Structures are given as structure tokens and as C-alpha cells.
mmCIF file of C-alpha atoms in Angstrom:
data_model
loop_
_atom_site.group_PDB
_atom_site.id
_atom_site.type_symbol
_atom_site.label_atom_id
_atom_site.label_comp_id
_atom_site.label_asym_id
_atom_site.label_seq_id
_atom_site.Cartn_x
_atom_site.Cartn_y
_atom_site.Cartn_z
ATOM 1 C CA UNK A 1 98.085 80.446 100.083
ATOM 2 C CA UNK A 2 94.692 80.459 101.332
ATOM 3 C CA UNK A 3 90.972 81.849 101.270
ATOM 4 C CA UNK A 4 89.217 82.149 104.151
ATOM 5 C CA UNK A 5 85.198 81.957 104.115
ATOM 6 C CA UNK A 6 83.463 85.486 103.859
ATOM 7 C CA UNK A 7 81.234 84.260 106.076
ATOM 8 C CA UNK A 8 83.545 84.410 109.375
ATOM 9 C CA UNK A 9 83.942 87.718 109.492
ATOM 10 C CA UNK A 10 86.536 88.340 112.558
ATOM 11 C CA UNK A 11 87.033 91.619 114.296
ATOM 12 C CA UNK A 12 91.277 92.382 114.401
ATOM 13 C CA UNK A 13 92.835 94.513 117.367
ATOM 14 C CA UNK A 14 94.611 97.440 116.102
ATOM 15 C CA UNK A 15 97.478 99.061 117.897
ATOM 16 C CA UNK A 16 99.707 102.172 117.243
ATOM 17 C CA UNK A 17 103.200 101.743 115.322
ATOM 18 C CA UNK A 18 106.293 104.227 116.235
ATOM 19 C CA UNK A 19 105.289 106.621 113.587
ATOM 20 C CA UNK A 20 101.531 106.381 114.820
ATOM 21 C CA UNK A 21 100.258 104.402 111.993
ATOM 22 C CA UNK A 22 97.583 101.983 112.527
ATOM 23 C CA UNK A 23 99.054 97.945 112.700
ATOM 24 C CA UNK A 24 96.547 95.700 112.503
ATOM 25 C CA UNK A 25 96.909 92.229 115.077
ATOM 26 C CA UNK A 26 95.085 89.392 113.869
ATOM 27 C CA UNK A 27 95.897 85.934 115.570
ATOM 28 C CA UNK A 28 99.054 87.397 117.136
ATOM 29 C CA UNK A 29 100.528 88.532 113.542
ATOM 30 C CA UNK A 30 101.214 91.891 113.264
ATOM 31 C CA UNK A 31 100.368 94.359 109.867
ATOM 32 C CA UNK A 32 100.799 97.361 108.577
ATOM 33 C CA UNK A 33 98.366 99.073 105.924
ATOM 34 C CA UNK A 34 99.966 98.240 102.173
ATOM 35 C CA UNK A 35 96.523 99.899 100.051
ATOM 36 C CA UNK A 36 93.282 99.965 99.064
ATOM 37 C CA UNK A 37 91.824 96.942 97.025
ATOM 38 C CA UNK A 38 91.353 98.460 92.966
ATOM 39 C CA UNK A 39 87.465 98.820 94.264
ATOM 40 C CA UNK A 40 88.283 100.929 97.240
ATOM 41 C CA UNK A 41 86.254 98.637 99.193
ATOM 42 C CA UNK A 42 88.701 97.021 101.411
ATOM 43 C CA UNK A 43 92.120 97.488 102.663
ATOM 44 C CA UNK A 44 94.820 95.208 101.961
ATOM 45 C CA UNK A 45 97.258 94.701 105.040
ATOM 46 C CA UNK A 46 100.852 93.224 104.443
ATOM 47 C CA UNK A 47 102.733 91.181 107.859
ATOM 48 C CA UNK A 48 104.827 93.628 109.788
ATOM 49 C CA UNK A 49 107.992 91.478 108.643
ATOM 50 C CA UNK A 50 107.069 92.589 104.749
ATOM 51 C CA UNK A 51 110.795 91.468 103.834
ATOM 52 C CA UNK A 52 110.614 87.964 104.539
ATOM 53 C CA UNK A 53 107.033 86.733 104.786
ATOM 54 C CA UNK A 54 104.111 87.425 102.413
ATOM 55 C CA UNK A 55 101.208 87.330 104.791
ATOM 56 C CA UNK A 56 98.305 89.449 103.688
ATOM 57 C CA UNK A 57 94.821 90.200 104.393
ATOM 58 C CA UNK A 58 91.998 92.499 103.575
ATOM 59 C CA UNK A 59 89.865 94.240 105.866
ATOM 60 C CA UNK A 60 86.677 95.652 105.562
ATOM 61 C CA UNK A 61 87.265 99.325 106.423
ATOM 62 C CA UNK A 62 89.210 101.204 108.706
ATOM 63 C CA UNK A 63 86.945 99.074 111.294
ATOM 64 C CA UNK A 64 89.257 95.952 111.211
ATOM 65 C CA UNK A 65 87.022 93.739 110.427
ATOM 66 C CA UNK A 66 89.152 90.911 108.686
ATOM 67 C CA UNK A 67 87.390 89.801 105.347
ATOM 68 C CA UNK A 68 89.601 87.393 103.820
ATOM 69 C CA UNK A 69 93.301 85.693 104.809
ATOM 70 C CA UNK A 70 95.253 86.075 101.297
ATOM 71 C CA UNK A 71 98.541 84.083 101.981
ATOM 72 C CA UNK A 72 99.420 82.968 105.079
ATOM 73 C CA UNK A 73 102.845 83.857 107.333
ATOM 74 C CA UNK A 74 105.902 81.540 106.668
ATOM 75 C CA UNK A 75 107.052 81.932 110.315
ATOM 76 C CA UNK A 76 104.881 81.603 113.381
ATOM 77 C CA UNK A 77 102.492 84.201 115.901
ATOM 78 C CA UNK A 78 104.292 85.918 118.285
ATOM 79 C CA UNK A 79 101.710 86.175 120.890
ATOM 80 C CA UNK A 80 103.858 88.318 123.091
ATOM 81 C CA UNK A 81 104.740 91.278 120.408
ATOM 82 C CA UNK A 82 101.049 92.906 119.714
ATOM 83 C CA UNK A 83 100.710 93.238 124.104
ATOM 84 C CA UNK A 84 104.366 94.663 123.764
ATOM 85 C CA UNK A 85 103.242 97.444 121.144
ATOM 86 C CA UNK A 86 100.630 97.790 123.328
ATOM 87 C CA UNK A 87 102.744 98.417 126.434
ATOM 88 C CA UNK A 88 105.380 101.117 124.566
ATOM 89 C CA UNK A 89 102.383 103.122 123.043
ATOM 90 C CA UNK A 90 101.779 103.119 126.938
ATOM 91 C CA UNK A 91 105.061 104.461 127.696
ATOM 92 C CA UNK A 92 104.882 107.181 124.958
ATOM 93 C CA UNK A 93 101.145 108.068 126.351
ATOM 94 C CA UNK A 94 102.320 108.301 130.258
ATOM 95 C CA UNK A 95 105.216 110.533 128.943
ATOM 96 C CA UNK A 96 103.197 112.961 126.932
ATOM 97 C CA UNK A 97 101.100 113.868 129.857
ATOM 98 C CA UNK A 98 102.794 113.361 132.970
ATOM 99 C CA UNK A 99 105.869 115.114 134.272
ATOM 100 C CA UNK A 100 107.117 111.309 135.985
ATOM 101 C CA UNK A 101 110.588 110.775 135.758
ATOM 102 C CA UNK A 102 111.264 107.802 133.174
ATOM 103 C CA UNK A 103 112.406 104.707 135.851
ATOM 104 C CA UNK A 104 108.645 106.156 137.319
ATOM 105 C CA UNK A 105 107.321 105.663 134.382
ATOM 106 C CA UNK A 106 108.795 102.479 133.296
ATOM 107 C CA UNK A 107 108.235 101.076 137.129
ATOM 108 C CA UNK A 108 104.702 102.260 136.815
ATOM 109 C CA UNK A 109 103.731 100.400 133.243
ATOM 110 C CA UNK A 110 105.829 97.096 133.469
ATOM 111 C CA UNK A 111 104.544 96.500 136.489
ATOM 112 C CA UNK A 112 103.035 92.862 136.128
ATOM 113 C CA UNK A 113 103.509 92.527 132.568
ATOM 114 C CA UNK A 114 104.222 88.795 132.103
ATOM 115 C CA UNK A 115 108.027 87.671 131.298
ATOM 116 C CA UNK A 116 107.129 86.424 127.760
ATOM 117 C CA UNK A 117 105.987 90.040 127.050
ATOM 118 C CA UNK A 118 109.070 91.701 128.987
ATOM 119 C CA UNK A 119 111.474 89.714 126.409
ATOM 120 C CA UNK A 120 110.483 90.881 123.686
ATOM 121 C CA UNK A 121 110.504 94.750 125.218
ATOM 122 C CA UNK A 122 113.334 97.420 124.074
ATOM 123 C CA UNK A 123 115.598 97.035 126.565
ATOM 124 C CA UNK A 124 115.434 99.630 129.685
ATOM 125 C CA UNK A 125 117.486 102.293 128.676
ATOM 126 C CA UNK A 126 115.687 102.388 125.156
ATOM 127 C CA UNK A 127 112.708 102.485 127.014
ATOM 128 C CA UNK A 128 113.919 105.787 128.879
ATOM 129 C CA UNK A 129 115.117 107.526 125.523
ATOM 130 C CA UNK A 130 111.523 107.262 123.985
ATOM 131 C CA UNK A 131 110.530 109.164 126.701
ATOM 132 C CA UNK A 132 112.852 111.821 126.682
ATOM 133 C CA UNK A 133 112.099 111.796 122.892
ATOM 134 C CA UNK A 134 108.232 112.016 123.202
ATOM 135 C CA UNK A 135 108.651 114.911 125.406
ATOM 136 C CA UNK A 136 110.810 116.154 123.056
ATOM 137 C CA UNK A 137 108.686 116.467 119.775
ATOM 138 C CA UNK A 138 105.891 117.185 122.112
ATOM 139 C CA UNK A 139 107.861 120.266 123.401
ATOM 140 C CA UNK A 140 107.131 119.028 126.671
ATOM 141 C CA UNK A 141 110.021 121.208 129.428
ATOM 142 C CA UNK A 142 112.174 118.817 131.606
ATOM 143 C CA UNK A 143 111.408 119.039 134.949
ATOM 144 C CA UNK A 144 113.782 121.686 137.238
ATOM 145 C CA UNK A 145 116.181 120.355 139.444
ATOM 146 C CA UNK A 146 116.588 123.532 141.203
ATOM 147 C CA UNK A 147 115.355 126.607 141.435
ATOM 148 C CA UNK A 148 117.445 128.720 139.027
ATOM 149 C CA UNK A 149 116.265 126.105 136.242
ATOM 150 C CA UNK A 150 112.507 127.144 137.356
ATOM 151 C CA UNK A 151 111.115 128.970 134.039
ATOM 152 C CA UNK A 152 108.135 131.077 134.776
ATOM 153 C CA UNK A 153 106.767 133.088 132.115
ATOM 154 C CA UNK A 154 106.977 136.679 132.160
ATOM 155 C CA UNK A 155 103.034 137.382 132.452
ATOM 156 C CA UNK A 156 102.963 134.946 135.201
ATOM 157 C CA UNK A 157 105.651 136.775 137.232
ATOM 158 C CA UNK A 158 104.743 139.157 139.879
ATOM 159 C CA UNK A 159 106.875 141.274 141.881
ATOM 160 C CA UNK A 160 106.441 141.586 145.543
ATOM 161 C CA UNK A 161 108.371 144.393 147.248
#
């Protein structure tokens, strides 16, 4: 277990978990929010893999600035997984506003990502069903494949005789 000096104050990178929760990345560890110190001050973040390591530290507001490395990880930084994270929330974003099919979509964002990154990816076909289930708790329609699956709403239907 260690201290770190107030007086390095470092700025963490935050990304979005599945459930759209804030995650903390600080030197390639990933965290999730735990609580509030007793003063309300500062926010004490626990590693993502809670179960097995006890790496904590406290931030300084919702602004990430880390203020203090409690106990450090008992496994190492995964430099790859925060840019993966990074590169799903991605995914989920191009899904929720475009009508792209999801190979499109998929083709589109790993295009270039680096191999170290791409192995620690869901594999393809998970990659597809997040986007199906985006668009489905965003009530987002499927695209038609014909006409006869082409819903137009009633008060945007005219009639021509």
C-alpha cells in the first residue's frame, strides 16, 4: 500500500461503462466509483477487477483529478483495455444515431485500431448484438428490406388519386 504526494495532482481519463457509469483510467487501470470519502470531499474509486485486486484511489471531484493512490493493483496495466472501452462506447454511439448496418459499423470504427487493442475486443458477432441492442432500448426501427416493411406514419401519408 501506498501514498502518493498531494502535490502531483494528475488529471485521469474517464470513459463510459456498459451501464453508462463513469470508469475512471488512470495509468492504464481501470475504476469504477465505490463512494464518497466520510467528508464528501473526494471520491473513492475501487479497480474495475474489485474481486481480486484492492486498488483504490480518491479523486478530487467528479473532475478526475487523482488526489491520492490508496493501495496499489496486484496484477499489471492493461494498456490496451481503457482504448477498447473507448472503441465499444463508439460502437454503441454510431448505432444510436445512424441507420448503418452493423458489419458498416464495425468496418467503419475498427478501422486502424491497433492489434493489441483488437484482442482484447468482444469478439465480432458480440460486437453486432450491442448494436442491435442499443437500437433496441433506444427504440430505434430496423431498417426495411422491402417495401411492404416501409412504416410511414399515418399523418405523413397522403393519398394521390
Amino acid at each position: 500500500s501506498r501514498v502518493s504526494s498531494k502535490k502531483n495532482l494528475e488529471m485521469a481519463e474517464s470513459v463510459l461503462s456498459k451501464r453508462g457509469k463513469t470508469k475512471l483510467v488512470h495509468e492504464n487501470h481501470v475504476y469504477v466509483f465505490s463512494k464518497f470519502t466520510s467528508d464528501k470531499k473526494h471520491l473513492i474509486w475501487v479497480c474495475e477487477k474489485r474481486s481480486t485486486c484492492k486498488g483504490r484511489v480518491w479523486s478530487r471531484g467528479i473532475d478526475g483529478k487523482i488526489f491520492k493512490v490508496v493501495t496499489d493493483h496486484n496484477h499489471a496495466a492493461q494498456a490496451a483495455r481503457p482504448e477498447a472501452i473507448r472503441i465499444i462506447d463508439e460502437v454503441k454511439e454510431h448505432a444510436a444515431r445512424t441507420q448503418d448496418a452493423p458489419q458498416q459499423i464495425l468496418s467503419n470504427v475498427l478501422t486502424g485500431v491497433h492489434a493489441d487493442v483488437a484482442a482484447v475486443l468482444p469478439r465480432k458477432d458480440t460486437l453486432k448484438k450491442t448494436v442491435r441492442n442499443v437500437r433496441r432500448m433506444e427504440d430505434i426501427p430496423a431498417l426495411p428490406r422491402n417495401v411492404q416493411d416501409l412504416l410511414i406514419p399515418q399523418v405523413k401519408q397522403v393519398i394521390v388519386n
